[in-house]
Amino acid sequence: MKHALDKQALSQLFFDAHSYNRFTDQTVSDETIRDLYELLKWAPTSMNSQPARYVFVRSPQARERLLPALIASNAEKTRNAPLTVIVAADSVFYEHLSSQFKAYDATPMFTGNAALAESTAFRNSSLQGAYLIMAARALGLDAGAMSGFDATKVNAEFFPDSRWKANFIVNLGYGATEGGHHPRGPRLAFEQVARIE
Amino acid sequence: MKHALDKQALSQLFFDAHSYNRFTDQTVSDETIRDLYELLKWAPTSMNSQPARYVFVRSPQARERLLPALIASNAEKTRNAPLTVIVAADSVFYEHLSSQFKAYDATPMFTGNAALAESTAFRNSSLQGAYLIMAARALGLDAGAMSGFDATKVNAEFFPDSRWKANFIVNLGYGATEGGHHPRGPRLAFEQVARIE
C-alpha cells in the first residue's frame, strides 16, 4: 500500500508553491528540459492520446518572436524568464493512436468527428500542461502559467502549418527569492465547490 | 533553492503510477476527500478563477444514477470503485472573481464574452482535474480517469439547474494489487512532441 508523500514534498508541490513572475538568471539546461518531459509523459491522457506538444522557448531570438503576442503584463513576466513553454495541442493527434493505444482501433472515432477531436485535444493538452507544472515543481523548478496572449499570433509565428495550436504558456526557471511572486490569493471553500453524494 | 523530490516520490507521482480499473474494497473517508481538496486547491488557475466543481459519488444510490451515463467499459470500471469524482466546470465561475482575484476587476471580461468564459472554464477545470489526479497520487490514492460518458445525461441527472457542466470523471481508491491496471502503453518520444528554440 502506498502512503502520502512527506510534508516537505506536499509543500513543494502544493502547499507552499507559488506562480512565479520573476526568476533568477539561472538557465534551464537541455538535460532538465528532457528530464521534465520524461517525468510528465507518464501521466494519463484519454486513450493514451497525448495530444500536447511543447515548444521550449529559450533563445533571445525565439523569445523576441513570442513577446509581441502576449498581453503587456504577461510580456513583462516573460521577457526575463529563462525558459517559456508554449503548450500546444496537435490537432491531428489521433494519427499516433495506432502505435500508442492498442486496445482497439480508436482512430475512426476522431477522423469522423471533428468536434470530439477538438474537445479531446483541448481537454487532454490542458491536463498535460497541468502535469508539466506539477512535474516542474517535483524537479525543483518554479512555474508561472499564463493564458493572456493572442493565440492567432502565436500560431502564425510558431505553427505556420496550422497543425499545432497554442493552448497556454508556462514560464519556467528558478524563482527569485525577493519579489518573485505576489502574495497568494484565497481559495474557494470545499462547501462552495464540492459535494459528497 | 528547491531540489528534486526523491526517487520514491517521483515514482509514486509519475514513473510507477498507473490508471487503475479495479480497486480494493477500502472506502475513501470524508477526511481523505477533504484532504484531497485542501491539497489540490492550491494549484494555479488563470486569474485564480478556480472554475472546477466536484461531485464525490460514493453512495450506492448516487452511483446507480451515474452508471447509465457511462459507456460500457467505463461503467464496468466504475461499478465497484469506492469513489468516483465528477469533475465539472461552473459556467458562471466568474461570479467569484471579485473575492478571489483582487488585482483588478476581471468580471466584465467574462460577462461580456461567452466564448472566453467557456474556454476559460474548460481549460482551467481540466487543469484542476489533473491537479486532482496528482494530489490523489501524492496522498497515496490511485486514480483512473475517464471521458467516455454521455455528458448530457450526467448533467441532467446531477446538475439540473445547468450551471455546472461535467468535464470528465475520475475513479479514486486503493488500487487492486492483482489485475488493478493494464500494462502501460508506450509514450511519444521527446522529438515527436517537442522542440527547443
XYZ file of C-alpha atoms in Angstrom:
394
model
C 0.000 0.000 0.000
C 1.233 3.466 -0.888
C 1.439 6.261 1.654
C 1.125 10.014 1.449
C 4.306 11.825 0.480
C 6.031 13.577 3.356
C 5.091 17.107 4.353
C 8.074 18.683 2.611
C 7.157 17.090 -0.714
C 3.495 18.115 -0.374
C 4.649 21.652 0.444
C 6.898 21.838 -2.602
C 4.144 20.549 -4.888
C 1.106 22.299 -3.427
C 1.025 23.991 -0.013
C 3.968 26.352 -0.453
C 4.123 26.501 -4.249
C 3.539 29.824 -5.976
C 3.141 31.105 -9.512
C 6.376 32.954 -10.163
C 6.615 36.192 -12.102
C 10.351 36.685 -11.687
C 13.207 34.225 -11.832
C 16.920 34.151 -11.133
C 19.334 34.281 -14.075
C 19.999 30.551 -13.826
C 19.363 28.867 -17.165
C 17.383 25.666 -17.625
C 19.548 23.073 -19.335
C 18.634 20.743 -22.195
C 19.038 17.906 -19.712
C 16.474 19.419 -17.325
C 14.043 20.021 -20.192
C 14.322 16.376 -21.174
C 14.013 15.218 -17.551
C 10.826 17.270 -17.346
C 9.302 15.541 -20.354
C 10.473 12.110 -19.202
C 8.520 12.691 -15.994
C 5.334 14.338 -17.277
C 4.897 11.949 -20.186
C 3.768 9.154 -17.839
C 0.713 10.998 -16.548
C -2.573 9.834 -18.053
C -4.491 11.033 -21.106
C -7.659 9.729 -22.693
C -6.840 6.608 -24.750
C -3.165 7.459 -24.240
C -3.757 10.129 -26.882
C -1.023 12.514 -25.621
C -2.151 15.461 -27.746
C 0.077 18.080 -26.075
C 3.053 19.494 -27.927
C 5.739 21.689 -26.395
C 7.879 24.479 -27.764
C 10.604 25.352 -25.281
C 11.415 28.983 -25.992
C 14.865 29.721 -24.607
C 16.951 31.706 -27.083
C 16.676 35.510 -27.221
C 15.666 35.207 -30.888
C 12.738 32.877 -30.171
C 11.676 34.993 -27.198
C 11.522 38.106 -29.380
C 9.112 36.276 -31.681
C 6.849 35.371 -28.748
C 6.699 38.602 -26.760
C 4.571 40.672 -29.196
C 1.769 38.099 -28.880
C 1.474 38.447 -25.083
C -0.651 40.961 -23.204
C 1.529 43.598 -21.552
C 1.509 42.134 -18.033
C 2.499 38.697 -19.341
C 5.174 40.080 -21.660
C 6.691 41.724 -18.577
C 6.804 38.370 -16.730
C 8.136 36.549 -19.774
C 10.830 38.933 -21.016
C 13.395 37.793 -18.455
C 12.199 34.253 -17.783
C 14.953 31.716 -18.533
C 12.527 29.363 -20.298
C 8.997 29.695 -21.641
C 6.978 26.706 -22.795
C 4.237 27.066 -25.379
C 1.906 24.188 -24.504
C 0.093 23.391 -27.736
C -2.276 20.701 -28.963
C -1.716 18.624 -32.087
C -4.997 18.894 -33.989
C -4.188 15.588 -35.714
C -3.058 13.824 -32.514
C -5.076 10.739 -33.496
C -2.534 9.829 -36.167
C -0.454 8.363 -33.324
C -3.244 6.276 -31.778
C -2.441 3.138 -33.761
C 1.002 2.971 -32.122
C 0.033 4.387 -28.716
C -3.320 2.720 -27.976
C -3.578 -0.955 -28.828
C -6.879 -1.897 -27.129
C -8.882 -1.223 -30.292
C -8.758 0.966 -33.382
C -9.868 4.322 -31.976
C -8.742 6.416 -34.922
C -12.124 6.443 -36.731
C -13.778 7.927 -33.618
C -11.804 11.090 -34.322
C -11.443 11.164 -38.097
C -15.229 11.036 -38.287
C -15.962 13.576 -35.550
C -14.132 16.906 -35.650
C -15.869 18.226 -32.526
C -14.754 15.190 -30.492
C -11.218 15.503 -31.842
C -11.130 19.183 -30.881
C -12.506 18.745 -27.359
C -10.234 15.746 -26.731
C -7.201 17.742 -27.866
C -8.168 20.746 -25.741
C -9.026 18.785 -22.583
C -6.042 16.458 -22.711
C -3.438 19.031 -23.721
C -4.695 21.065 -20.759
C -4.216 18.051 -18.476
C -0.704 17.634 -19.842
C 0.043 21.311 -19.261
C -1.007 20.817 -15.640
C 1.231 17.735 -15.418
C 4.081 19.875 -16.773
C 3.573 22.387 -13.952
C 3.481 19.607 -11.346
C 6.484 17.822 -12.868
C 8.430 21.090 -12.890
C 7.706 21.593 -9.203
C 8.632 17.987 -8.487
C 12.022 18.666 -10.094
C 12.609 21.805 -8.029
C 11.722 24.285 -10.777
C 9.240 27.125 -10.383
C 6.461 27.813 -12.857
C 4.214 30.675 -13.861
C 1.367 29.835 -16.240
C -0.457 32.324 -18.473
C -3.347 32.294 -20.898
C -3.393 36.021 -21.686
C -1.983 36.102 -25.224
C -3.086 36.333 -28.833
C -3.258 32.690 -29.914
C -3.663 33.640 -33.568
C -0.339 35.490 -33.453
C 1.458 32.680 -31.599
C 0.108 30.092 -34.029
C 1.089 32.147 -37.064
C 4.611 32.672 -35.725
C 5.379 29.212 -34.324
C 2.957 26.868 -36.105
C 2.632 28.145 -39.667
C 1.398 24.776 -40.936
C -1.638 25.118 -38.598
C -1.328 21.583 -37.239
C -0.292 22.534 -33.694
C -2.443 25.100 -31.815
C -1.269 27.066 -28.768
C -3.242 26.266 -25.605
C -1.409 28.115 -22.852
C 2.076 29.258 -21.882
C 4.264 28.477 -18.870
C 7.352 30.324 -17.697
C 9.877 28.037 -16.010
C 13.028 28.676 -14.056
C 14.284 29.134 -10.534
C 12.076 31.655 -8.759
C 13.551 34.914 -7.497
C 13.786 34.870 -3.706
C 12.822 38.534 -3.428
C 9.655 39.677 -5.179
C 9.365 36.507 -7.240
C 5.660 36.134 -6.682
C 2.621 38.009 -5.418
C 1.021 37.105 -2.081
C -1.211 34.150 -2.761
C -4.892 34.719 -3.344
C -7.594 32.989 -1.339
C -9.213 29.728 -2.397
C -12.858 28.732 -2.542
C -14.012 26.613 0.399
C -14.865 22.940 -0.008
C -18.560 23.695 0.536
C -18.548 26.200 -2.343
C -17.173 23.792 -4.897
C -17.904 20.224 -3.834
C -20.490 17.860 -2.511
C -20.338 14.238 -1.369
C -23.260 12.101 -2.544
C 16.816 26.673 -3.636
C 14.443 23.764 -4.018
C 15.614 20.304 -5.039
C 14.009 17.484 -6.959
C 11.832 15.187 -4.872
C 13.430 11.842 -4.075
C 13.118 8.916 -6.463
C 10.372 7.227 -4.465
C 8.162 10.320 -4.580
C 8.766 10.774 -8.318
C 7.904 7.112 -8.825
C 4.658 7.384 -6.870
C 3.607 10.516 -8.773
C 4.811 9.648 -12.285
C 7.236 6.828 -13.101
C 5.364 3.936 -11.466
C 1.858 5.414 -11.390
C -0.898 3.672 -13.351
C -4.502 4.336 -14.258
C -6.423 1.844 -12.132
C -9.506 -0.028 -13.317
C -10.015 -2.083 -10.161
C -9.691 -1.144 -6.516
C -9.729 -2.846 -3.128
C -12.876 -2.608 -1.009
C -11.306 0.034 1.196
C -13.527 3.106 1.373
C -12.310 6.688 0.975
C -13.232 8.686 4.056
C -14.733 12.166 4.260
C -11.462 13.231 5.838
C -9.429 11.971 2.881
C -11.793 13.683 0.427
C -11.299 16.955 2.275
C -7.534 16.450 2.476
C -7.561 15.943 -1.279
C -9.311 19.249 -1.893
C -7.139 21.075 0.645
C -4.122 19.970 -1.393
C -5.332 20.431 -4.962
C -6.944 23.807 -4.314
C -3.531 25.492 -4.120
C -2.521 24.644 -7.685
C -2.806 27.529 -10.137
C -5.672 28.630 -12.378
C -5.998 31.628 -14.655
C -6.780 34.713 -12.555
C -7.332 32.360 -9.621
C -10.657 31.585 -11.296
C -10.966 28.030 -9.885
C -13.827 27.007 -12.164
C -13.761 23.275 -11.293
C -16.540 21.770 -9.218
C -16.502 18.269 -7.756
C -19.234 15.764 -7.043
C -17.840 12.906 -4.964
C -20.071 9.958 -5.818
C -19.741 7.409 -3.036
C -23.147 6.053 -2.002
C -24.706 3.136 -3.893
C -27.709 5.350 -4.674
C -25.621 8.086 -6.282
C -23.550 5.504 -8.176
C -26.721 3.987 -9.670
C -27.628 7.413 -11.037
C -24.205 7.767 -12.677
C -23.659 4.337 -14.234
C -26.262 4.564 -17.044
C -24.444 7.603 -18.445
C -21.116 5.799 -18.875
C -20.015 3.776 -21.889
C -19.965 0.065 -21.065
C -16.219 -0.268 -20.461
C -16.226 2.695 -18.082
C -19.362 1.527 -16.256
C -17.526 -1.724 -15.618
C -14.561 0.136 -14.081
C -16.828 2.410 -12.062
C -19.385 -0.028 -10.677
C -17.111 -1.225 -7.865
C -14.894 1.797 -7.408
C -15.071 3.117 -3.845
C -15.287 6.729 -5.003
C -15.975 8.440 -8.317
C -15.466 12.163 -8.831
C -17.421 14.052 -11.452
C -15.074 16.931 -12.303
C -17.339 19.692 -13.576
C -16.946 23.336 -14.526
C -19.061 26.151 -13.126
C -20.271 28.047 -16.193
C -20.678 31.167 -14.014
C -17.321 30.762 -12.249
C -16.608 34.483 -12.723
C -19.127 35.384 -10.022
C -16.384 34.517 -7.531
C -13.650 36.642 -9.141
C -14.357 39.731 -7.054
C -13.450 37.804 -3.885
C -10.753 35.546 -5.401
C -8.810 37.890 -7.686
C -8.087 41.349 -6.336
C -5.590 42.670 -8.897
C -8.324 44.278 -10.981
C -11.991 43.804 -11.811
C -11.830 40.908 -14.273
C -15.537 40.030 -14.147
C -16.538 42.133 -17.201
C -14.004 40.218 -19.334
C -16.237 37.175 -18.940
C -19.749 38.618 -18.638
C -19.162 40.296 -21.983
C -17.546 37.332 -23.758
C -19.297 33.956 -23.555
C -16.664 32.207 -25.707
C -13.849 33.369 -23.399
C -15.851 32.302 -20.337
C -16.445 28.871 -21.848
C -12.845 28.237 -22.921
C -11.519 29.507 -19.571
C -13.890 27.194 -17.695
C -12.962 24.214 -19.868
C -9.195 24.775 -19.811
C -8.947 25.546 -16.119
C -11.354 22.865 -14.884
C -9.251 20.422 -16.919
C -6.099 21.695 -15.180
C -7.812 21.252 -11.828
C -8.875 17.719 -12.752
C -5.235 16.960 -13.491
C -4.230 18.501 -10.152
C -6.821 16.235 -8.502
C -5.168 13.164 -10.054
C -1.716 14.319 -8.938
C -2.939 15.253 -5.449
C -4.602 11.848 -5.115
C -1.350 10.124 -6.003
C 0.547 12.375 -3.609
C -1.796 11.201 -0.840
C -1.277 7.526 -1.687
C -4.557 7.047 -3.549
C -4.864 5.539 -7.017
C -6.846 7.164 -9.812
C -8.461 6.141 -13.089
C -9.750 8.981 -15.268
C -12.393 8.656 -17.985
C -14.042 10.862 -20.566
C -16.210 8.190 -22.225
C -19.693 9.113 -20.984
C -22.823 10.932 -22.064
C -22.336 14.414 -20.629
C -25.922 15.398 -21.394
C -27.163 12.549 -19.200
C -24.721 13.313 -16.374
C -25.628 16.992 -16.459
C -29.372 16.257 -16.447
C -29.007 13.870 -13.508
C -26.540 15.754 -11.332
C -26.765 19.379 -12.474
C -30.433 20.022 -13.306
C -30.018 23.801 -12.954
C -27.474 23.689 -15.841
C -24.929 25.835 -14.034
C -22.294 23.121 -13.541
C -21.212 21.071 -16.585
C -19.456 17.706 -16.393
C -15.930 17.744 -17.837
C -14.511 14.331 -17.000
C -14.736 11.603 -14.364
C -12.120 10.083 -12.062
C -12.355 6.866 -10.075
C -10.410 7.004 -6.818
C -9.483 4.398 -4.250
C -6.718 1.997 -3.344
C -5.706 0.053 -6.429
C -6.122 -3.710 -6.513
C -2.744 -5.410 -6.309
C -3.749 -8.142 -8.770
C -5.204 -7.046 -12.100
C -5.734 -3.481 -10.981
C -4.402 -1.963 -14.164
C -3.445 -2.836 -17.725
C 0.213 -2.925 -18.785
C 1.170 0.652 -19.511
C 1.103 1.878 -23.074
C 4.097 3.479 -24.769
C 4.723 7.204 -24.809
C 5.661 9.514 -27.667
C 9.355 10.401 -27.800
C 10.583 13.901 -26.972
C 11.453 14.501 -30.631
C 7.887 13.719 -31.689
C 6.269 16.243 -29.392
C 8.770 18.946 -28.514
C 11.365 21.305 -29.822
C 13.774 23.692 -28.123
C 14.127 27.070 -29.822
